JSON list of C-alpha atoms in Angstrom, two decimals:
[
{"chain": "A", "resi": 1081, "resn": "ASP", "atom": "CA", "xyz": [-167.59, 7.81, -2.74]},
{"chain": "A", "resi": 1082, "resn": "THR", "atom": "CA", "xyz": [-170.41, 9.75, -1.13]},
{"chain": "A", "resi": 1083, "resn": "ALA", "atom": "CA", "xyz": [-173.79, 8.42, -2.25]},
{"chain": "A", "resi": 1084, "resn": "VAL", "atom": "CA", "xyz": [-175.87, 11.54, -1.58]},
{"chain": "A", "resi": 1085, "resn": "SER", "atom": "CA", "xyz": [-173.83, 14.72, -1.35]},
{"chain": "A", "resi": 1086, "resn": "GLN", "atom": "CA", "xyz": [-175.11, 18.19, -0.65]},
{"chain": "A", "resi": 1087, "resn": "THR", "atom": "CA", "xyz": [-173.35, 21.54, -0.52]},
{"chain": "A", "resi": 1088, "resn": "PRO", "atom": "CA", "xyz": [-172.69, 23.66, 1.33]},
{"chain": "A", "resi": 1089, "resn": "LYS", "atom": "CA", "xyz": [-172.45, 21.96, 4.73]},
{"chain": "A", "resi": 1090, "resn": "TYR", "atom": "CA", "xyz": [-172.97, 25.27, 6.52]},
{"chain": "A", "resi": 1091, "resn": "LEU", "atom": "CA", "xyz": [-174.70, 28.40, 5.23]},
{"chain": "A", "resi": 1092, "resn": "VAL", "atom": "CA", "xyz": [-174.84, 31.59, 7.25]},
{"chain": "A", "resi": 1093, "resn": "THR", "atom": "CA", "xyz": [-176.65, 34.50, 5.66]},
{"chain": "A", "resi": 1094, "resn": "GLN", "atom": "CA", "xyz": [-178.61, 37.66, 6.33]},
{"chain": "A", "resi": 1095, "resn": "MET", "atom": "CA", "xyz": [-182.38, 37.92, 6.35]},
{"chain": "A", "resi": 1096, "resn": "GLY", "atom": "CA", "xyz": [-183.76, 38.84, 2.94]},
{"chain": "A", "resi": 1097, "resn": "ASN", "atom": "CA", "xyz": [-180.99, 37.19, 0.95]},
{"chain": "A", "resi": 1098, "resn": "ASP", "atom": "CA", "xyz": [-181.49, 34.47, -1.68]},
{"chain": "A", "resi": 1099, "resn": "LYS", "atom": "CA", "xyz": [-179.50, 31.25, -1.37]},
{"chain": "A", "resi": 1100, "resn": "SER", "atom": "CA", "xyz": [-179.26, 27.83, -2.97]},
{"chain": "A", "resi": 1101, "resn": "ILE", "atom": "CA", "xyz": [-178.38, 24.37, -1.70]},
{"chain": "A", "resi": 1102, "resn": "LYS", "atom": "CA", "xyz": [-177.21, 21.76, -4.16]},
{"chain": "A", "resi": 1103, "resn": "CYS", "atom": "CA", "xyz": [-177.68, 17.99, -4.00]},
{"chain": "A", "resi": 1104, "resn": "GLU", "atom": "CA", "xyz": [-176.34, 15.19, -6.12]},
{"chain": "A", "resi": 1105, "resn": "GLN", "atom": "CA", "xyz": [-176.73, 11.41, -5.84]},
{"chain": "A", "resi": 1106, "resn": "ASN", "atom": "CA", "xyz": [-174.61, 8.80, -7.56]},
{"chain": "A", "resi": 1107, "resn": "LEU", "atom": "CA", "xyz": [-176.79, 5.83, -6.67]},
{"chain": "A", "resi": 1108, "resn": "GLY", "atom": "CA", "xyz": [-178.70, 5.78, -9.93]},
{"chain": "A", "resi": 1109, "resn": "HIS", "atom": "CA", "xyz": [-181.94, 6.49, -8.03]},
{"chain": "A", "resi": 1110, "resn": "ASP", "atom": "CA", "xyz": [-184.98, 7.96, -9.74]},
{"chain": "A", "resi": 1111, "resn": "THR", "atom": "CA", "xyz": [-186.43, 9.84, -6.79]},
{"chain": "A", "resi": 1112, "resn": "MET", "atom": "CA", "xyz": [-184.97, 12.67, -4.73]},
{"chain": "A", "resi": 1113, "resn": "TYR", "atom": "CA", "xyz": [-186.30, 14.57, -1.72]},
{"chain": "A", "resi": 1114, "resn": "TRP", "atom": "CA", "xyz": [-185.77, 17.62, 0.42]},
{"chain": "A", "resi": 1115, "resn": "TYR", "atom": "CA", "xyz": [-186.46, 17.35, 4.15]},
{"chain": "A", "resi": 1116, "resn": "LYS", "atom": "CA", "xyz": [-186.29, 20.08, 6.78]},
{"chain": "A", "resi": 1117, "resn": "GLN", "atom": "CA", "xyz": [-185.15, 19.29, 10.33]},
{"chain": "A", "resi": 1118, "resn": "ASP", "atom": "CA", "xyz": [-186.08, 21.87, 12.93]},
{"chain": "A", "resi": 1119, "resn": "SER", "atom": "CA", "xyz": [-184.36, 22.66, 16.22]},
{"chain": "A", "resi": 1120, "resn": "LYS", "atom": "CA", "xyz": [-186.33, 19.87, 17.92]},
{"chain": "A", "resi": 1121, "resn": "LYS", "atom": "CA", "xyz": [-184.94, 17.41, 15.35]},
{"chain": "A", "resi": 1122, "resn": "PHE", "atom": "CA", "xyz": [-188.33, 16.83, 13.72]},
{"chain": "A", "resi": 1123, "resn": "LEU", "atom": "CA", "xyz": [-187.93, 15.74, 10.09]},
{"chain": "A", "resi": 1124, "resn": "LYS", "atom": "CA", "xyz": [-190.54, 16.96, 7.66]},
{"chain": "A", "resi": 1125, "resn": "ILE", "atom": "CA", "xyz": [-190.69, 16.37, 3.94]},
{"chain": "A", "resi": 1126, "resn": "MET", "atom": "CA", "xyz": [-190.76, 19.43, 1.73]},
{"chain": "A", "resi": 1127, "resn": "PHE", "atom": "CA", "xyz": [-190.50, 18.20, -1.84]},
{"chain": "A", "resi": 1128, "resn": "SER", "atom": "CA", "xyz": [-190.00, 15.05, -3.86]},
{"chain": "A", "resi": 1129, "resn": "TYR", "atom": "CA", "xyz": [-189.04, 14.64, -7.50]},
{"chain": "A", "resi": 1130, "resn": "ASN", "atom": "CA", "xyz": [-189.25, 11.45, -9.53]},
{"chain": "A", "resi": 1131, "resn": "ASN", "atom": "CA", "xyz": [-187.14, 11.50, -12.65]},
{"chain": "A", "resi": 1132, "resn": "LYS", "atom": "CA", "xyz": [-187.19, 15.33, -12.75]},
{"chain": "A", "resi": 1133, "resn": "GLU", "atom": "CA", "xyz": [-190.94, 15.53, -12.17]},
{"chain": "A", "resi": 1134, "resn": "LEU", "atom": "CA", "xyz": [-192.38, 17.07, -8.98]},
{"chain": "A", "resi": 1135, "resn": "ILE", "atom": "CA", "xyz": [-194.49, 14.48, -7.16]},
{"chain": "A", "resi": 1136, "resn": "ILE", "atom": "CA", "xyz": [-194.69, 15.76, -3.59]},
{"chain": "A", "resi": 1137, "resn": "ASN", "atom": "CA", "xyz": [-195.05, 19.41, -2.69]},
{"chain": "A", "resi": 1138, "resn": "GLU", "atom": "CA", "xyz": [-195.90, 19.88, 0.96]},
{"chain": "A", "resi": 1139, "resn": "THR", "atom": "CA", "xyz": [-197.21, 23.11, 2.41]},
{"chain": "A", "resi": 1140, "resn": "VAL", "atom": "CA", "xyz": [-194.03, 25.08, 1.94]},
{"chain": "A", "resi": 1141, "resn": "PRO", "atom": "CA", "xyz": [-193.80, 28.83, 1.31]},
{"chain": "A", "resi": 1142, "resn": "ASN", "atom": "CA", "xyz": [-193.38, 29.58, -2.38]},
{"chain": "A", "resi": 1143, "resn": "ARG", "atom": "CA", "xyz": [-190.09, 31.27, -1.49]},
{"chain": "A", "resi": 1144, "resn": "PHE", "atom": "CA", "xyz": [-188.74, 27.72, -1.66]},
{"chain": "A", "resi": 1145, "resn": "SER", "atom": "CA", "xyz": [-188.27, 26.48, -5.21]},
{"chain": "A", "resi": 1146, "resn": "PRO", "atom": "CA", "xyz": [-186.75, 23.11, -6.01]},
{"chain": "A", "resi": 1147, "resn": "LYS", "atom": "CA", "xyz": [-185.12, 22.49, -9.37]},
{"chain": "A", "resi": 1148, "resn": "SER", "atom": "CA", "xyz": [-184.15, 19.13, -10.82]},
{"chain": "A", "resi": 1149, "resn": "PRO", "atom": "CA", "xyz": [-181.99, 19.50, -13.95]},
{"chain": "A", "resi": 1150, "resn": "ASP", "atom": "CA", "xyz": [-181.66, 15.73, -14.19]},
{"chain": "A", "resi": 1151, "resn": "LYS", "atom": "CA", "xyz": [-182.60, 12.79, -12.02]},
{"chain": "A", "resi": 1152, "resn": "ALA", "atom": "CA", "xyz": [-179.23, 12.81, -10.23]},
{"chain": "A", "resi": 1153, "resn": "HIS", "atom": "CA", "xyz": [-179.57, 16.40, -9.04]},
{"chain": "A", "resi": 1154, "resn": "LEU", "atom": "CA", "xyz": [-182.11, 18.25, -6.94]},
{"chain": "A", "resi": 1155, "resn": "ASN", "atom": "CA", "xyz": [-181.30, 21.79, -5.89]},
{"chain": "A", "resi": 1156, "resn": "LEU", "atom": "CA", "xyz": [-183.21, 23.98, -3.47]},
{"chain": "A", "resi": 1157, "resn": "HIS", "atom": "CA", "xyz": [-183.40, 27.72, -3.97]},
{"chain": "A", "resi": 1158, "resn": "ILE", "atom": "CA", "xyz": [-184.74, 29.93, -1.20]},
{"chain": "A", "resi": 1159, "resn": "ASN", "atom": "CA", "xyz": [-185.75, 33.53, -1.84]},
{"chain": "A", "resi": 1160, "resn": "SER", "atom": "CA", "xyz": [-186.05, 36.32, 0.72]},
{"chain": "A", "resi": 1161, "resn": "LEU", "atom": "CA", "xyz": [-184.73, 34.26, 3.61]},
{"chain": "A", "resi": 1162, "resn": "GLU", "atom": "CA", "xyz": [-186.46, 34.66, 6.97]},
{"chain": "A", "resi": 1163, "resn": "LEU", "atom": "CA", "xyz": [-185.29, 33.92, 10.50]},
{"chain": "A", "resi": 1164, "resn": "GLY", "atom": "CA", "xyz": [-187.68, 30.96, 10.67]},
{"chain": "A", "resi": 1165, "resn": "ASP", "atom": "CA", "xyz": [-185.93, 29.31, 7.74]},
{"chain": "A", "resi": 1166, "resn": "SER", "atom": "CA", "xyz": [-183.00, 28.49, 10.01]},
{"chain": "A", "resi": 1167, "resn": "ALA", "atom": "CA", "xyz": [-182.82, 24.69, 10.17]},
{"chain": "A", "resi": 1168, "resn": "VAL", "atom": "CA", "xyz": [-180.92, 21.73, 8.81]},
{"chain": "A", "resi": 1169, "resn": "TYR", "atom": "CA", "xyz": [-181.98, 20.78, 5.28]},
{"chain": "A", "resi": 1170, "resn": "PHE", "atom": "CA", "xyz": [-181.47, 17.20, 4.16]},
{"chain": "A", "resi": 1171, "resn": "CYS", "atom": "CA", "xyz": [-181.44, 15.88, 0.66]},
{"chain": "A", "resi": 1172, "resn": "ALA", "atom": "CA", "xyz": [-182.36, 12.22, 0.21]},
{"chain": "A", "resi": 1173, "resn": "SER", "atom": "CA", "xyz": [-182.88, 9.75, -2.60]},
{"chain": "A", "resi": 1174, "resn": "SER", "atom": "CA", "xyz": [-184.60, 6.43, -3.15]},
{"chain": "A", "resi": 1175, "resn": "LEU", "atom": "CA", "xyz": [-184.60, 3.92, -5.98]},
{"chain": "A", "resi": 1176, "resn": "ASN", "atom": "CA", "xyz": [-188.00, 5.11, -7.01]},
{"chain": "A", "resi": 1177, "resn": "SER", "atom": "CA", "xyz": [-191.28, 6.28, -5.57]},
{"chain": "A", "resi": 1178, "resn": "GLY", "atom": "CA", "xyz": [-194.68, 4.76, -5.03]},
{"chain": "A", "resi": 1179, "resn": "ARG", "atom": "CA", "xyz": [-193.34, 1.40, -3.93]},
{"chain": "A", "resi": 1180, "resn": "ARG", "atom": "CA", "xyz": [-193.80, 0.60, -0.28]},
{"chain": "A", "resi": 1181, "resn": "ASN", "atom": "CA", "xyz": [-190.42, -1.03, 0.13]},
{"chain": "A", "resi": 1182, "resn": "GLU", "atom": "CA", "xyz": [-188.40, 2.00, -0.95]},
{"chain": "A", "resi": 1183, "resn": "LYS", "atom": "CA", "xyz": [-185.66, 3.10, 1.43]},
{"chain": "A", "resi": 1184, "resn": "LEU", "atom": "CA", "xyz": [-184.39, 6.65, 1.70]},
{"chain": "A", "resi": 1185, "resn": "PHE", "atom": "CA", "xyz": [-180.69, 7.45, 1.71]},
{"chain": "A", "resi": 1186, "resn": "PHE", "atom": "CA", "xyz": [-179.82, 10.83, 3.21]},
{"chain": "A", "resi": 1187, "resn": "GLY", "atom": "CA", "xyz": [-177.09, 13.38, 2.61]},
{"chain": "A", "resi": 1188, "resn": "SER", "atom": "CA", "xyz": [-175.19, 14.82, 5.57]},
{"chain": "A", "resi": 1189, "resn": "GLY", "atom": "CA", "xyz": [-177.29, 17.97, 5.72]},
{"chain": "A", "resi": 1190, "resn": "THR", "atom": "CA", "xyz": [-176.90, 21.72, 5.24]},
{"chain": "A", "resi": 1191, "resn": "GLN", "atom": "CA", "xyz": [-177.17, 23.80, 8.37]},
{"chain": "A", "resi": 1192, "resn": "LEU", "atom": "CA", "xyz": [-178.76, 27.10, 7.39]},
{"chain": "A", "resi": 1193, "resn": "SER", "atom": "CA", "xyz": [-178.51, 29.99, 9.82]},
{"chain": "A", "resi": 1194, "resn": "VAL", "atom": "CA", "xyz": [-180.38, 33.18, 8.97]},
{"chain": "A", "resi": 1195, "resn": "LEU", "atom": "CA", "xyz": [-179.25, 36.21, 10.96]},
{"chain": "B", "resi": 1305, "resn": "GLY", "atom": "CA", "xyz": [-202.65, 13.32, 7.99]},
{"chain": "B", "resi": 1306, "resn": "GLN", "atom": "CA", "xyz": [-200.55, 10.43, 9.19]},
{"chain": "B", "resi": 1307, "resn": "GLN", "atom": "CA", "xyz": [-198.82, 10.97, 12.50]},
{"chain": "B", "resi": 1308, "resn": "LEU", "atom": "CA", "xyz": [-196.23, 8.99, 14.37]},
{"chain": "B", "resi": 1309, "resn": "ASN", "atom": "CA", "xyz": [-195.71, 9.06, 18.10]},
{"chain": "B", "resi": 1310, "resn": "GLN", "atom": "CA", "xyz": [-192.24, 7.91, 19.12]},
{"chain": "B", "resi": 1311, "resn": "SER", "atom": "CA", "xyz": [-191.23, 7.26, 22.73]},
{"chain": "B", "resi": 1312, "resn": "PRO", "atom": "CA", "xyz": [-189.37, 7.84, 24.83]},
{"chain": "B", "resi": 1313, "resn": "GLN", "atom": "CA", "xyz": [-188.12, 11.23, 23.65]},
{"chain": "B", "resi": 1314, "resn": "SER", "atom": "CA", "xyz": [-184.83, 10.70, 25.46]},
{"chain": "B", "resi": 1315, "resn": "MET", "atom": "CA", "xyz": [-183.03, 7.97, 27.35]},
{"chain": "B", "resi": 1316, "resn": "PHE", "atom": "CA", "xyz": [-180.06, 8.08, 29.71]},
{"chain": "B", "resi": 1317, "resn": "ILE", "atom": "CA", "xyz": [-178.55, 4.66, 30.32]},
{"chain": "B", "resi": 1318, "resn": "GLN", "atom": "CA", "xyz": [-175.39, 2.96, 31.49]},
{"chain": "B", "resi": 1319, "resn": "GLU", "atom": "CA", "xyz": [-173.09, 1.26, 29.05]},
{"chain": "B", "resi": 1320, "resn": "GLY", "atom": "CA", "xyz": [-174.05, -2.40, 28.70]},
{"chain": "B", "resi": 1321, "resn": "GLU", "atom": "CA", "xyz": [-177.75, -1.87, 29.33]},
{"chain": "B", "resi": 1322, "resn": "ASP", "atom": "CA", "xyz": [-180.44, -2.87, 26.86]},
{"chain": "B", "resi": 1323, "resn": "VAL", "atom": "CA", "xyz": [-182.56, -0.18, 25.20]},
{"chain": "B", "resi": 1324, "resn": "SER", "atom": "CA", "xyz": [-186.11, -0.28, 23.93]},
{"chain": "B", "resi": 1325, "resn": "MET", "atom": "CA", "xyz": [-188.04, 2.39, 22.04]},
{"chain": "B", "resi": 1326, "resn": "ASN", "atom": "CA", "xyz": [-191.26, 2.30, 20.08]},
{"chain": "B", "resi": 1327, "resn": "CYS", "atom": "CA", "xyz": [-193.43, 4.09, 17.57]},
{"chain": "B", "resi": 1328, "resn": "THR", "atom": "CA", "xyz": [-197.17, 4.12, 17.16]},
{"chain": "B", "resi": 1329, "resn": "SER", "atom": "CA", "xyz": [-199.21, 5.49, 14.31]},
{"chain": "B", "resi": 1330, "resn": "SER", "atom": "CA", "xyz": [-202.74, 6.76, 14.02]},
{"chain": "B", "resi": 1331, "resn": "SER", "atom": "CA", "xyz": [-203.32, 4.67, 10.88]},
{"chain": "B", "resi": 1332, "resn": "ILE", "atom": "CA", "xyz": [-202.17, 1.40, 9.37]},
{"chain": "B", "resi": 1333, "resn": "PHE", "atom": "CA", "xyz": [-198.66, 1.39, 7.93]},
{"chain": "B", "resi": 1334, "resn": "ASN", "atom": "CA", "xyz": [-197.21, -1.04, 5.41]},
{"chain": "B", "resi": 1335, "resn": "THR", "atom": "CA", "xyz": [-193.56, -0.12, 5.91]},
{"chain": "B", "resi": 1336, "resn": "TRP", "atom": "CA", "xyz": [-191.55, 0.69, 9.01]},
{"chain": "B", "resi": 1337, "resn": "LEU", "atom": "CA", "xyz": [-187.98, 1.95, 8.88]},
{"chain": "B", "resi": 1338, "resn": "TRP", "atom": "CA", "xyz": [-185.60, 2.71, 11.73]},
{"chain": "B", "resi": 1339, "resn": "TYR", "atom": "CA", "xyz": [-182.84, 5.29, 11.27]},
{"chain": "B", "resi": 1340, "resn": "LYS", "atom": "CA", "xyz": [-179.98, 6.58, 13.44]},
{"chain": "B", "resi": 1341, "resn": "GLN", "atom": "CA", "xyz": [-178.63, 10.09, 13.22]},
{"chain": "B", "resi": 1342, "resn": "ASP", "atom": "CA", "xyz": [-175.19, 11.02, 14.54]},
{"chain": "B", "resi": 1343, "resn": "PRO", "atom": "CA", "xyz": [-174.39, 14.70, 15.29]},
{"chain": "B", "resi": 1344, "resn": "GLY", "atom": "CA", "xyz": [-173.72, 16.67, 12.11]},
{"chain": "B", "resi": 1345, "resn": "GLU", "atom": "CA", "xyz": [-174.77, 13.80, 9.86]},
{"chain": "B", "resi": 1346, "resn": "GLY", "atom": "CA", "xyz": [-177.87, 12.65, 8.05]},
{"chain": "B", "resi": 1347, "resn": "PRO", "atom": "CA", "xyz": [-180.02, 9.73, 9.22]},
{"chain": "B", "resi": 1348, "resn": "VAL", "atom": "CA", "xyz": [-178.66, 6.31, 8.33]},
{"chain": "B", "resi": 1349, "resn": "LEU", "atom": "CA", "xyz": [-180.97, 3.35, 7.77]},
{"chain": "B", "resi": 1350, "resn": "LEU", "atom": "CA", "xyz": [-180.66, 0.60, 10.39]},
{"chain": "B", "resi": 1351, "resn": "ILE", "atom": "CA", "xyz": [-183.53, -1.77, 9.75]},
{"chain": "B", "resi": 1352, "resn": "ALA", "atom": "CA", "xyz": [-186.44, -1.98, 7.29]},
{"chain": "B", "resi": 1353, "resn": "LEU", "atom": "CA", "xyz": [-189.67, -3.91, 8.00]},
{"chain": "B", "resi": 1354, "resn": "TYR", "atom": "CA", "xyz": [-192.34, -4.75, 5.44]},
{"chain": "B", "resi": 1355, "resn": "LYS", "atom": "CA", "xyz": [-194.71, -7.33, 6.94]},
{"chain": "B", "resi": 1356, "resn": "ALA", "atom": "CA", "xyz": [-196.89, -7.36, 10.05]},
{"chain": "B", "resi": 1357, "resn": "GLY", "atom": "CA", "xyz": [-195.20, -9.46, 12.73]},
{"chain": "B", "resi": 1358, "resn": "GLU", "atom": "CA", "xyz": [-191.81, -9.33, 11.00]},
{"chain": "B", "resi": 1359, "resn": "LEU", "atom": "CA", "xyz": [-188.84, -9.42, 13.36]},
{"chain": "B", "resi": 1360, "resn": "THR", "atom": "CA", "xyz": [-185.50, -8.37, 11.91]},
{"chain": "B", "resi": 1361, "resn": "SER", "atom": "CA", "xyz": [-182.05, -8.06, 13.46]},
{"chain": "B", "resi": 1362, "resn": "ASN", "atom": "CA", "xyz": [-178.97, -6.07, 12.52]},
{"chain": "B", "resi": 1363, "resn": "GLY", "atom": "CA", "xyz": [-176.19, -6.98, 14.92]},
{"chain": "B", "resi": 1364, "resn": "ARG", "atom": "CA", "xyz": [-177.25, -5.93, 18.40]},
{"chain": "B", "resi": 1365, "resn": "LEU", "atom": "CA", "xyz": [-180.33, -4.20, 17.01]},
{"chain": "B", "resi": 1366, "resn": "THR", "atom": "CA", "xyz": [-183.70, -5.90, 16.66]},
{"chain": "B", "resi": 1367, "resn": "ALA", "atom": "CA", "xyz": [-186.87, -4.33, 15.31]},
{"chain": "B", "resi": 1368, "resn": "GLN", "atom": "CA", "xyz": [-190.39, -5.62, 14.95]},
{"chain": "B", "resi": 1369, "resn": "PHE", "atom": "CA", "xyz": [-193.37, -4.65, 12.82]},
{"chain": "B", "resi": 1370, "resn": "GLY", "atom": "CA", "xyz": [-196.40, -4.78, 15.11]},
{"chain": "B", "resi": 1371, "resn": "ILE", "atom": "CA", "xyz": [-199.23, -7.20, 14.41]},
{"chain": "B", "resi": 1372, "resn": "THR", "atom": "CA", "xyz": [-201.78, -4.38, 14.37]},
{"chain": "B", "resi": 1373, "resn": "ARG", "atom": "CA", "xyz": [-199.64, -2.63, 11.70]},
{"chain": "B", "resi": 1374, "resn": "LYS", "atom": "CA", "xyz": [-199.87, 0.52, 13.77]},
{"chain": "B", "resi": 1375, "resn": "ASP", "atom": "CA", "xyz": [-196.68, 0.14, 15.77]},
{"chain": "B", "resi": 1376, "resn": "SER", "atom": "CA", "xyz": [-193.05, -0.88, 15.70]},
{"chain": "B", "resi": 1377, "resn": "PHE", "atom": "CA", "xyz": [-190.30, -1.19, 18.26]},
{"chain": "B", "resi": 1378, "resn": "LEU", "atom": "CA", "xyz": [-186.51, -1.13, 18.23]},
{"chain": "B", "resi": 1379, "resn": "ASN", "atom": "CA", "xyz": [-184.32, -2.88, 20.81]},
{"chain": "B", "resi": 1380, "resn": "ILE", "atom": "CA", "xyz": [-180.60, -2.41, 21.28]},
{"chain": "B", "resi": 1381, "resn": "SER", "atom": "CA", "xyz": [-178.86, -5.01, 23.39]},
{"chain": "B", "resi": 1382, "resn": "ALA", "atom": "CA", "xyz": [-175.69, -4.47, 25.45]},
{"chain": "B", "resi": 1383, "resn": "SER", "atom": "CA", "xyz": [-175.33, -0.79, 24.53]},
{"chain": "B", "resi": 1384, "resn": "ILE", "atom": "CA", "xyz": [-171.90, 0.65, 23.76]},
{"chain": "B", "resi": 1385, "resn": "PRO", "atom": "CA", "xyz": [-170.76, 4.29, 23.57]},
{"chain": "B", "resi": 1386, "resn": "SER", "atom": "CA", "xyz": [-171.08, 4.48, 19.77]},
{"chain": "B", "resi": 1387, "resn": "ASP", "atom": "CA", "xyz": [-174.82, 3.77, 20.08]},
{"chain": "B", "resi": 1388, "resn": "VAL", "atom": "CA", "xyz": [-175.25, 7.38, 21.22]},
{"chain": "B", "resi": 1389, "resn": "GLY", "atom": "CA", "xyz": [-177.37, 9.39, 18.82]},
{"chain": "B", "resi": 1390, "resn": "ILE", "atom": "CA", "xyz": [-180.94, 10.09, 17.79]},
{"chain": "B", "resi": 1391, "resn": "TYR", "atom": "CA", "xyz": [-183.05, 7.18, 16.60]},
{"chain": "B", "resi": 1392, "resn": "PHE", "atom": "CA", "xyz": [-185.97, 7.81, 14.28]},
{"chain": "B", "resi": 1393, "resn": "CYS", "atom": "CA", "xyz": [-188.79, 5.57, 13.26]},
{"chain": "B", "resi": 1394, "resn": "ALA", "atom": "CA", "xyz": [-190.36, 6.24, 9.88]},
{"chain": "B", "resi": 1395, "resn": "GLY", "atom": "CA", "xyz": [-193.36, 4.72, 8.24]},
{"chain": "B", "resi": 1396, "resn": "ARG", "atom": "CA", "xyz": [-195.28, 4.68, 5.04]},
{"chain": "B", "resi": 1397, "resn": "GLY", "atom": "CA", "xyz": [-199.05, 4.28, 5.19]},
{"chain": "B", "resi": 1398, "resn": "ILE", "atom": "CA", "xyz": [-201.43, 2.58, 2.83]},
{"chain": "B", "resi": 1399, "resn": "GLN", "atom": "CA", "xyz": [-202.49, 5.90, 1.41]},
{"chain": "B", "resi": 1400, "resn": "GLY", "atom": "CA", "xyz": [-199.91, 8.39, 0.23]},
{"chain": "B", "resi": 1401, "resn": "ALA", "atom": "CA", "xyz": [-197.48, 5.61, -0.57]},
{"chain": "B", "resi": 1402, "resn": "GLN", "atom": "CA", "xyz": [-194.86, 8.04, -1.73]},
{"chain": "B", "resi": 1403, "resn": "LYS", "atom": "CA", "xyz": [-194.46, 9.91, 1.53]},
{"chain": "B", "resi": 1404, "resn": "LEU", "atom": "CA", "xyz": [-192.41, 8.65, 4.45]},
{"chain": "B", "resi": 1405, "resn": "VAL", "atom": "CA", "xyz": [-193.48, 10.06, 7.82]},
{"chain": "B", "resi": 1406, "resn": "PHE", "atom": "CA", "xyz": [-190.95, 10.37, 10.64]},
{"chain": "B", "resi": 1407, "resn": "GLY", "atom": "CA", "xyz": [-191.34, 10.09, 14.39]},
{"chain": "B", "resi": 1408, "resn": "GLN", "atom": "CA", "xyz": [-190.02, 12.79, 16.70]},
{"chain": "B", "resi": 1409, "resn": "GLY", "atom": "CA", "xyz": [-186.88, 10.84, 17.50]},
{"chain": "B", "resi": 1410, "resn": "THR", "atom": "CA", "xyz": [-185.41, 9.21, 20.64]},
{"chain": "B", "resi": 1411, "resn": "ARG", "atom": "CA", "xyz": [-182.19, 10.78, 21.87]},
{"chain": "B", "resi": 1412, "resn": "LEU", "atom": "CA", "xyz": [-179.97, 8.11, 23.45]},
{"chain": "B", "resi": 1413, "resn": "THR", "atom": "CA", "xyz": [-177.24, 9.10, 25.91]},
{"chain": "B", "resi": 1414, "resn": "ILE", "atom": "CA", "xyz": [-174.90, 6.49, 27.40]},
{"chain": "B", "resi": 1415, "resn": "ASN", "atom": "CA", "xyz": [-172.88, 6.90, 30.57]},
{"chain": "B", "resi": 1416, "resn": "PRO", "atom": "CA", "xyz": [-169.67, 4.91, 30.42]}
]
């Protein structure tokens, strides 16, 4: 069973479109995250939710809107896609937040290509 | 904000050689994590460190939490082809305890 699963694996779309990426974790964790990995492989946090509540919101364009219907799911909706949004987006989860010994478990990523 | 400097950025070695990479931070960290990322996959946790001076092994991998709490290193002994990938350090500082900061990654290539 996959612990953190995200769909789709690949997403190719035109500039200006709206798209969503879904993430689910079956680890019973309270905290979920979205990370963006650029072409140089740098990983940067975008958002974090703890038990459906937004706790980290980095400087991300407001075209990106996370939604957490329950603590096992964190979806990412992107409006008006731009070329610069092309990247790999990783969902991750941890047991909970605010504790220094929390470890992140990552999904396998969604490669977004905006044409 | 907190920044991590990971080096080297890439390594090209022969199978069987030992590997060493390190991370330094601009501020004190209280957690260091080392991850490996295979192509097309997400990072997978290798080793977690929580105390200054801590030395932890996972098979052929050994990582240490630096005494100054501003650095960590990862060693891989007797490398094998499946060690190929990108290795990331990640740390959590004293402030902003909820946010894990990642290094730029070390890309390891092994010649058989």
